[in-house]
Coordinates of C-alpha atoms in Angstrom, one line a residue:
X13 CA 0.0 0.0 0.0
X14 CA 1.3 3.2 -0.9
X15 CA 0.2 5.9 0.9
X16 CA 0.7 9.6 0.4
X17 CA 0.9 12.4 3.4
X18 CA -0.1 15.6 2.1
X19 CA 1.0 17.7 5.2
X20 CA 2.5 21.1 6.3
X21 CA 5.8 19.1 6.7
X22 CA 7.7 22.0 4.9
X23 CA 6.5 24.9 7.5
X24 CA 9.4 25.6 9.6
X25 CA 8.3 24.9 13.4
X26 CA 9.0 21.6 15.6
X27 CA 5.2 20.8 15.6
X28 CA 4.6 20.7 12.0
X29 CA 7.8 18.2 11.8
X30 CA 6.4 16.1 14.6
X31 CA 2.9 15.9 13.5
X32 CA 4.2 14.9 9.7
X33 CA 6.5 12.5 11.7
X34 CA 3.8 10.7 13.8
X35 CA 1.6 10.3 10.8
X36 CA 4.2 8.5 8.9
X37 CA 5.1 6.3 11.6
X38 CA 1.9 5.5 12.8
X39 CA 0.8 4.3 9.2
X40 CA 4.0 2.6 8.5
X41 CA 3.2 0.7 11.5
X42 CA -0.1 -0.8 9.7
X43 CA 1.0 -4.2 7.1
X44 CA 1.9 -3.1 4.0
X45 CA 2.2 0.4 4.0
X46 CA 4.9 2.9 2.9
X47 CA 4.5 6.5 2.8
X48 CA 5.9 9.4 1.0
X49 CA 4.8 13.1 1.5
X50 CA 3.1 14.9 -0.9
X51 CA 3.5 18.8 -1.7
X52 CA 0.6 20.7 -2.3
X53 CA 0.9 24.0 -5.0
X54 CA 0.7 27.4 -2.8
X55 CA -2.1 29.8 -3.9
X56 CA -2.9 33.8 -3.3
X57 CA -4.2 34.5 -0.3
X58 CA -8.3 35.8 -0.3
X59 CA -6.8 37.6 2.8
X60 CA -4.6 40.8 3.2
X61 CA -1.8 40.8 5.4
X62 CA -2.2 43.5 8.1
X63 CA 0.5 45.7 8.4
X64 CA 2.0 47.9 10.6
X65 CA 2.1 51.6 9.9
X66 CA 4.4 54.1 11.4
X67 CA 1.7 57.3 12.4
X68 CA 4.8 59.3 14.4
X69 CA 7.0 61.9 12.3
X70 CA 10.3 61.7 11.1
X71 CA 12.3 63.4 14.3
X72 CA 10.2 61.4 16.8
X73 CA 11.3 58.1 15.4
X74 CA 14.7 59.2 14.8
X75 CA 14.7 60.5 18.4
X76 CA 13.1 57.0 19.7
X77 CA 16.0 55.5 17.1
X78 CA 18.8 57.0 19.2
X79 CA 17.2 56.1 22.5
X80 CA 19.3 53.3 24.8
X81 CA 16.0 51.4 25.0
X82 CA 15.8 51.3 21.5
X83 CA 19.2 50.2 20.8
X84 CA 18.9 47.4 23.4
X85 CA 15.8 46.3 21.7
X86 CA 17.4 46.0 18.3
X87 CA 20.1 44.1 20.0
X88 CA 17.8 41.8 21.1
X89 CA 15.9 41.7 18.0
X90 CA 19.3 40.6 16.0
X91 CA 20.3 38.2 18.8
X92 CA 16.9 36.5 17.8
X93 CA 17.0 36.6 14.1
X94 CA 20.3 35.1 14.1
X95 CA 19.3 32.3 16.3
X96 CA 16.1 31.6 14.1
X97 CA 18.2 31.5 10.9
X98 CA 19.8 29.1 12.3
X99 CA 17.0 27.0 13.4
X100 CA 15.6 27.9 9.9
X101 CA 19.0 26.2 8.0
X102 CA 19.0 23.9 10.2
X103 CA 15.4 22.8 9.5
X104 CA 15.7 22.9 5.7
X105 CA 18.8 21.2 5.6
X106 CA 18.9 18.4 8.2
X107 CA 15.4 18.4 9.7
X108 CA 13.2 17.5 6.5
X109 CA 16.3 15.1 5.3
X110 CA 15.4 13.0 8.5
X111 CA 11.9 13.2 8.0
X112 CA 11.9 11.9 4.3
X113 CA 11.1 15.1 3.0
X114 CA 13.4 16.0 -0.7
X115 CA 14.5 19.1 -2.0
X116 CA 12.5 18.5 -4.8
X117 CA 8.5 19.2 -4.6
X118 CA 6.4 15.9 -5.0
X119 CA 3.5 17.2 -6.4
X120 CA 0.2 14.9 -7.6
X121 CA 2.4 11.6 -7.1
X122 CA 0.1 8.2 -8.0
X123 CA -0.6 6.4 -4.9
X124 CA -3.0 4.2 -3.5
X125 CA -4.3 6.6 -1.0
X126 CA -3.7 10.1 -0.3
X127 CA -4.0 11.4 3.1
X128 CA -4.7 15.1 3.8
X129 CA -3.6 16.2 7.4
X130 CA -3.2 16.6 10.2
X131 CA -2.0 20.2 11.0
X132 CA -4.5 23.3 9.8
X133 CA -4.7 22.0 6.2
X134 CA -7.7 23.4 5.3
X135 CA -7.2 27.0 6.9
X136 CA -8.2 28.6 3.4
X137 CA -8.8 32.0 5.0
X138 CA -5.3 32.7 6.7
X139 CA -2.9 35.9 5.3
X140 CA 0.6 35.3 4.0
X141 CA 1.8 33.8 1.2
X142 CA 3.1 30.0 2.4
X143 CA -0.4 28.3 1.5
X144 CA -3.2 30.5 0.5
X145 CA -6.2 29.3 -1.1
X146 CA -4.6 25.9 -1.9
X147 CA -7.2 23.7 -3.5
X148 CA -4.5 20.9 -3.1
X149 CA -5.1 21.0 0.1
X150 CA -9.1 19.8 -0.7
X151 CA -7.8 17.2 -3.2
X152 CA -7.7 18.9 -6.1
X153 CA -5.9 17.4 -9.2
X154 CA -4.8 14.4 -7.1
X155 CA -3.9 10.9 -8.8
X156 CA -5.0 8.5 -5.4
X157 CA -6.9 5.8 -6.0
X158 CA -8.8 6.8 -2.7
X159 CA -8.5 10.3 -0.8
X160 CA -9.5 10.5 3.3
X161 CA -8.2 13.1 5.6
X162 CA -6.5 12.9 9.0
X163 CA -7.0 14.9 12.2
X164 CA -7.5 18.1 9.5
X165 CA -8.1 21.6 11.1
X166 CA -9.6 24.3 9.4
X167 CA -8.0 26.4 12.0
X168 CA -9.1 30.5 12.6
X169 CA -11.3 29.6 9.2
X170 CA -15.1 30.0 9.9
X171 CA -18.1 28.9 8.3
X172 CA -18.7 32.6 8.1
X173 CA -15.4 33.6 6.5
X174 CA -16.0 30.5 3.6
X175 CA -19.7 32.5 3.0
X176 CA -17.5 36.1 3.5
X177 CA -15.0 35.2 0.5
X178 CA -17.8 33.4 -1.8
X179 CA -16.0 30.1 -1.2
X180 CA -18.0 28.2 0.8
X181 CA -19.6 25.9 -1.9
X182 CA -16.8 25.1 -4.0
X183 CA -15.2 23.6 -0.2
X184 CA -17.5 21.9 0.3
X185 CA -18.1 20.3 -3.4
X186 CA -14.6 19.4 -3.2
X187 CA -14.6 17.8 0.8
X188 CA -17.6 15.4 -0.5
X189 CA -14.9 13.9 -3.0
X190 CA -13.2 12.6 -0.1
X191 CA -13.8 9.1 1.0
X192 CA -13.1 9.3 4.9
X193 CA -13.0 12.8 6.8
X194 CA -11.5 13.2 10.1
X195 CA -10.7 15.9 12.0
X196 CA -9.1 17.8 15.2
X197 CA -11.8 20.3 16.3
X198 CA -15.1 21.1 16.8
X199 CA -14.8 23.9 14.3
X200 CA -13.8 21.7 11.5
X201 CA -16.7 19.5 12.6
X202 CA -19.1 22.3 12.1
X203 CA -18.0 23.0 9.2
X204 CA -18.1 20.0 7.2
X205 CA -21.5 19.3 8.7
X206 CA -22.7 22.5 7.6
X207 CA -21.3 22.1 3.8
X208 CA -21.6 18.2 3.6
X209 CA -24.1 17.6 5.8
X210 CA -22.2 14.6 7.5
X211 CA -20.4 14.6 10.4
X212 CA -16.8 13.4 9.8
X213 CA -15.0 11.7 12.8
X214 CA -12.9 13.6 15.5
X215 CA -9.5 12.6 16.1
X216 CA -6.1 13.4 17.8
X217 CA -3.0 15.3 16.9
X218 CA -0.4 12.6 15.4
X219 CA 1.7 13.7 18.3
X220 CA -0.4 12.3 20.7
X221 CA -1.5 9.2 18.3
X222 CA 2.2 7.9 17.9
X223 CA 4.2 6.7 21.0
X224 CA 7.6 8.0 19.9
X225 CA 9.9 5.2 21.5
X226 CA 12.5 7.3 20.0
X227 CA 12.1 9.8 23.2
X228 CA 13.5 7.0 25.2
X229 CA 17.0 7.4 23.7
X230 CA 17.5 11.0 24.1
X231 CA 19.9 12.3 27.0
X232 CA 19.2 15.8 29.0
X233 CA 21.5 17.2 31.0
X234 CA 19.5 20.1 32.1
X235 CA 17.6 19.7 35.3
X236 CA 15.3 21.7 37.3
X237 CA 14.2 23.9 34.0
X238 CA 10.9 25.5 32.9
X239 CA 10.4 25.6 28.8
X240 CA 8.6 28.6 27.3
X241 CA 7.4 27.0 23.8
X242 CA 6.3 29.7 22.0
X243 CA 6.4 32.0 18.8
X244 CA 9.0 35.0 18.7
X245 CA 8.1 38.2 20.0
X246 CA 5.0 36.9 21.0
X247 CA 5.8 36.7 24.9
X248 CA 4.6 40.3 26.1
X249 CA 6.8 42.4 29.1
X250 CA 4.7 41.7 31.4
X251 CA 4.3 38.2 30.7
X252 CA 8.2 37.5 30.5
X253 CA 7.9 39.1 34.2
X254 CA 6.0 37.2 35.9
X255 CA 7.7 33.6 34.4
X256 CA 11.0 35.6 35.3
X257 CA 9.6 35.8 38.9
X258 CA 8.3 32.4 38.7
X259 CA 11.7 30.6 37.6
X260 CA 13.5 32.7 40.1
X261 CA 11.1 31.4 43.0
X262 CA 11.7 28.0 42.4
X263 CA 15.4 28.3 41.5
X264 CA 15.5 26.9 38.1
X265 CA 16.3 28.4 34.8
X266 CA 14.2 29.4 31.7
X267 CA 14.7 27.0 28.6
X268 CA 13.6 28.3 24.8
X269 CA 13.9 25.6 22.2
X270 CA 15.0 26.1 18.4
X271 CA 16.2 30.0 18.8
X272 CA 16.7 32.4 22.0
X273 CA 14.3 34.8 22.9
X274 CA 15.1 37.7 25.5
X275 CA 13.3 36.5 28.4
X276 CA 15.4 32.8 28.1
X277 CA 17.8 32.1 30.4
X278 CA 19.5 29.9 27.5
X279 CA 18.1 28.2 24.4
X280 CA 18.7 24.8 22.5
X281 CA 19.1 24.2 19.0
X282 CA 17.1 20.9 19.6
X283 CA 16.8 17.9 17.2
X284 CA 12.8 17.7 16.6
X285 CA 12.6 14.6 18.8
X286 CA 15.0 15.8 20.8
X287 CA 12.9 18.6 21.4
X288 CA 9.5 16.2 22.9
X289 CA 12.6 14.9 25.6
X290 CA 13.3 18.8 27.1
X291 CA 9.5 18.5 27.1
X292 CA 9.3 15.4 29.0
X293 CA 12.0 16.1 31.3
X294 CA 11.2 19.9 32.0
X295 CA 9.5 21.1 35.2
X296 CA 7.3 22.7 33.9
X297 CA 5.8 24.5 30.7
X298 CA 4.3 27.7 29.9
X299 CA 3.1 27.8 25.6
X300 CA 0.9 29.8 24.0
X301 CA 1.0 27.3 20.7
X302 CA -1.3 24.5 20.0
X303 CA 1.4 21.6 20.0
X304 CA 3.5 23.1 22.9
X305 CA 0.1 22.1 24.4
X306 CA -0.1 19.0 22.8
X307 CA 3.8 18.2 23.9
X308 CA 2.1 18.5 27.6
X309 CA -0.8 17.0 27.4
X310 CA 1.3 14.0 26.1
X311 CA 4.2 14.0 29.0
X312 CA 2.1 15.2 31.8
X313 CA 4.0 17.7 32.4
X314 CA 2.6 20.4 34.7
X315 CA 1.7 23.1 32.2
X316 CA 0.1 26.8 31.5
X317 CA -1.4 28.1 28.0
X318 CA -1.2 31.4 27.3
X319 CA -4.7 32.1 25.4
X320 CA -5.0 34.5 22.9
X321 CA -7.6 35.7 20.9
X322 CA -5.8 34.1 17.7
X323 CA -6.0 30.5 19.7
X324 CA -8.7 30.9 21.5
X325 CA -10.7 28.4 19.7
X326 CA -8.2 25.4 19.4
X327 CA -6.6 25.8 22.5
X328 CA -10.0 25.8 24.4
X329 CA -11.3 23.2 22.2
X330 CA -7.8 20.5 22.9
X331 CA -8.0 21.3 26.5
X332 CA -11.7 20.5 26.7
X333 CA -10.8 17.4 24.6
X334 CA -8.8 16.3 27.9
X335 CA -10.8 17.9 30.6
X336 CA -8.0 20.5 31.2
X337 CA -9.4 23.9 30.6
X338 CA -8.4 24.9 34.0
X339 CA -4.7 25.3 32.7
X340 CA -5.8 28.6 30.5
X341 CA -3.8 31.6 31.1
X342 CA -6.6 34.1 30.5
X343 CA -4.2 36.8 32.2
X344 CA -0.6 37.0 33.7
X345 CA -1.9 37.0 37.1
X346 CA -3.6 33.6 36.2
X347 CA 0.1 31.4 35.6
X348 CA 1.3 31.2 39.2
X349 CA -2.0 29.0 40.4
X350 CA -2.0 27.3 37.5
X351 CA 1.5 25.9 37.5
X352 CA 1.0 25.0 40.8
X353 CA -1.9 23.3 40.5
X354 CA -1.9 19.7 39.6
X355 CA -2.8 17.6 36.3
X356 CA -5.4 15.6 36.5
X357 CA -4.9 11.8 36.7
X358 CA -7.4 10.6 33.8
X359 CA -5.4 11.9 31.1
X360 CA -3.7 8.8 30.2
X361 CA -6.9 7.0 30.0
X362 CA -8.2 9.3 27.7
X363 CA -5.2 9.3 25.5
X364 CA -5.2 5.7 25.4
X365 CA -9.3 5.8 24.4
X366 CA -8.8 8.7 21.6
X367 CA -5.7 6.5 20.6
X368 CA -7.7 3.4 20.0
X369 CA -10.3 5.4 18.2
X370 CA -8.1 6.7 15.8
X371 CA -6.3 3.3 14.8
X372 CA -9.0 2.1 14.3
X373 CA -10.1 5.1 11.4
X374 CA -6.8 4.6 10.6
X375 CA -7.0 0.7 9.8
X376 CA -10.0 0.4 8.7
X377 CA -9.2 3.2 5.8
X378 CA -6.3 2.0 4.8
X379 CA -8.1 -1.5 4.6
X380 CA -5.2 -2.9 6.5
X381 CA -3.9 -4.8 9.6
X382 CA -1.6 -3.5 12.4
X383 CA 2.0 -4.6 12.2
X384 CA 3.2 -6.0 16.0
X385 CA 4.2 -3.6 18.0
X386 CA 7.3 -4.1 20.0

């Protein structure tokens, strides 16, 4: 069986490579199968980028220029883009190499099945240029002899923004194509009921689907750390305060992985699994990203999610997935209790549950049997 992953495997972050990872595995533990991933053809965006504009005159930004807080910022600011450049080469060049991932584009390969996911594959309403209104991403112009999806998000994308851009019926013409839908969210379940009317299944990040044995080998010399997973500049002052406070309380040291960021105490240029084992190992975690939660979730670690009004929806919908929504940041003032407080201790359960669910979607799909696993 050859089966095609048509992912956001090139997007440079550690969760898209460990949710294109997990897929893979996952399937090529099923008799049979071998997969290769499957580029999809970027399109323009229906959405304009919003940017920034600079309302102050020319002397008071020259002024503000000169200033010693400036100059420390743009310090800062350099420190970080060198450090993400070099997470960037490094992802390019070694990262996607170990995932299976060519130079080359693999676009429309034959295959016996194609599947679409998981990651926010069918956000079709998104700015920026790195996916757009990609019809591939809905199945367009593939050469599978069958077409399902996989733990699919439609991410910030609304029923109301497919009706906004005049898209909405040519989505969903193109999701009743598929043979098998699954998805992450109840967003992406409201959706597809709304323009299939069908209700496709609900399943798990591939993170928390595949067991990653591979964790088991990986070394940490750090100890008694607290890893901030989240985007550049995205931590606010008084946000990096209040962790500073917190790591200084409990005498251990703030951890960034991939590049530095100024609140850091140090950051590690981590290999992607490499990256799940700080996870594991860490104290503590405070993330305002979907798979930074995910990471948690799957380790147990005690953890805090920064909510936002851009994540709002599939941080609150995971966490609810898990009975966890107590671990939402909704303000600085809310991380101390919440890092304090325990997990829960039905969270393996569940993950075992959703896990059996989705091998099951999985098997029956790909119309094969699981492989032994050791």
């Amino acid at each position: 069986m050859n089966v095609g992953i048509m992912s956001m495997q090139r997007v440079v972050n550690y969760g898209s490579w460990l949710q294109a990872y997990g897929l893979k595995k996952e399937i090529e533990s099923l008799e049979g199968c071998s997969v290769q991933f499957v580029d999809y053809l970027p399109a323009p965006s229906l959405v304009e980028e919003i940017k920034e504009h600079e309302s102050d005159g020319i002397m008071k930004r020259l002024i503000r220029m000169l200033s010693p807080a400036y100059r420390h910022y743009r310090r800062q600011q350099l420190k970080l883009g060198k450090t993400f450049s070099e997470f960037y080469d490094a992802y390019s060049s070694k990262f996607l190499r170990e995932l299976g991932v060519g130079s080359e584009q693999n676009y429309f390969p034959e295959v016996d099945v194609l599947v679409i996911g998981s990651d926010e594959v069918f956000n079709c309403t998104q700015p920026g240029e790195q996916v757009g209104y990609s019809l591939s991403l809905f199945g367009k112009d593939n050469r599978a002899k069958k077409l399902i999806s996989y733990a699919a998000s439609f991410g910030s994308t609304t029923i109301g923004k497919l009706n906004h851009y005049g898209i909405a019926n040519e989505v969903g013409e193109f999701l009743k194509k598929f043979d098998a839908l699954s998805v992450r969210d109840d967003n992406s379940v409201k959706i597809i009921q709304e323009l299939c009317h069908d209700a496709p299944e609900k399943h798990i990040d591939p993170v928390l689907l595949y067991d990653f044995p591979e964790v088991n080998d990986v070394k940490i010399n750090w100890k008694d750390y607290i890893v901030v997973y989240a985007y550049a500049n995205r931590i606010g002052e008084s946000e990096a305060k209040v962790i500073g406070k917190f790591a200084k309380e409990k005498g251990m040291k703030i951890l960034t992985l991939g590049f530095w960021q100024p609140f850091a105490d140090d950051y590690v240029l981590a290999e992607p699994i490499e990256v799940l084992a700080y996870i594991k190992n860490a104290a503590y975690v405070i993330t305002d990203t979907f798979h930074g939660t995910v990471f948690s979730i799957k380790y147990q670690v005690p953890f805090a999610v920064m909510i936002r009004e851009s994540n709002r929806q599939k941080l609150g919908d995971l966490l609810e997935a898990f009975g966890l929504q107590e671990r939402q940041a909704l303000c600085t003032e809310d991380l101390y209790p919440i890092l304090e407080s325990p997990l829960r201790n039905d969270i393996q359960g569940r993950l075992k549950e959703k896990q059996a669910e989705a091998r099951i979607y999985l098997r029956r799909e790909l119309q094969v049997s699981e492989k032994r696993r050791s």
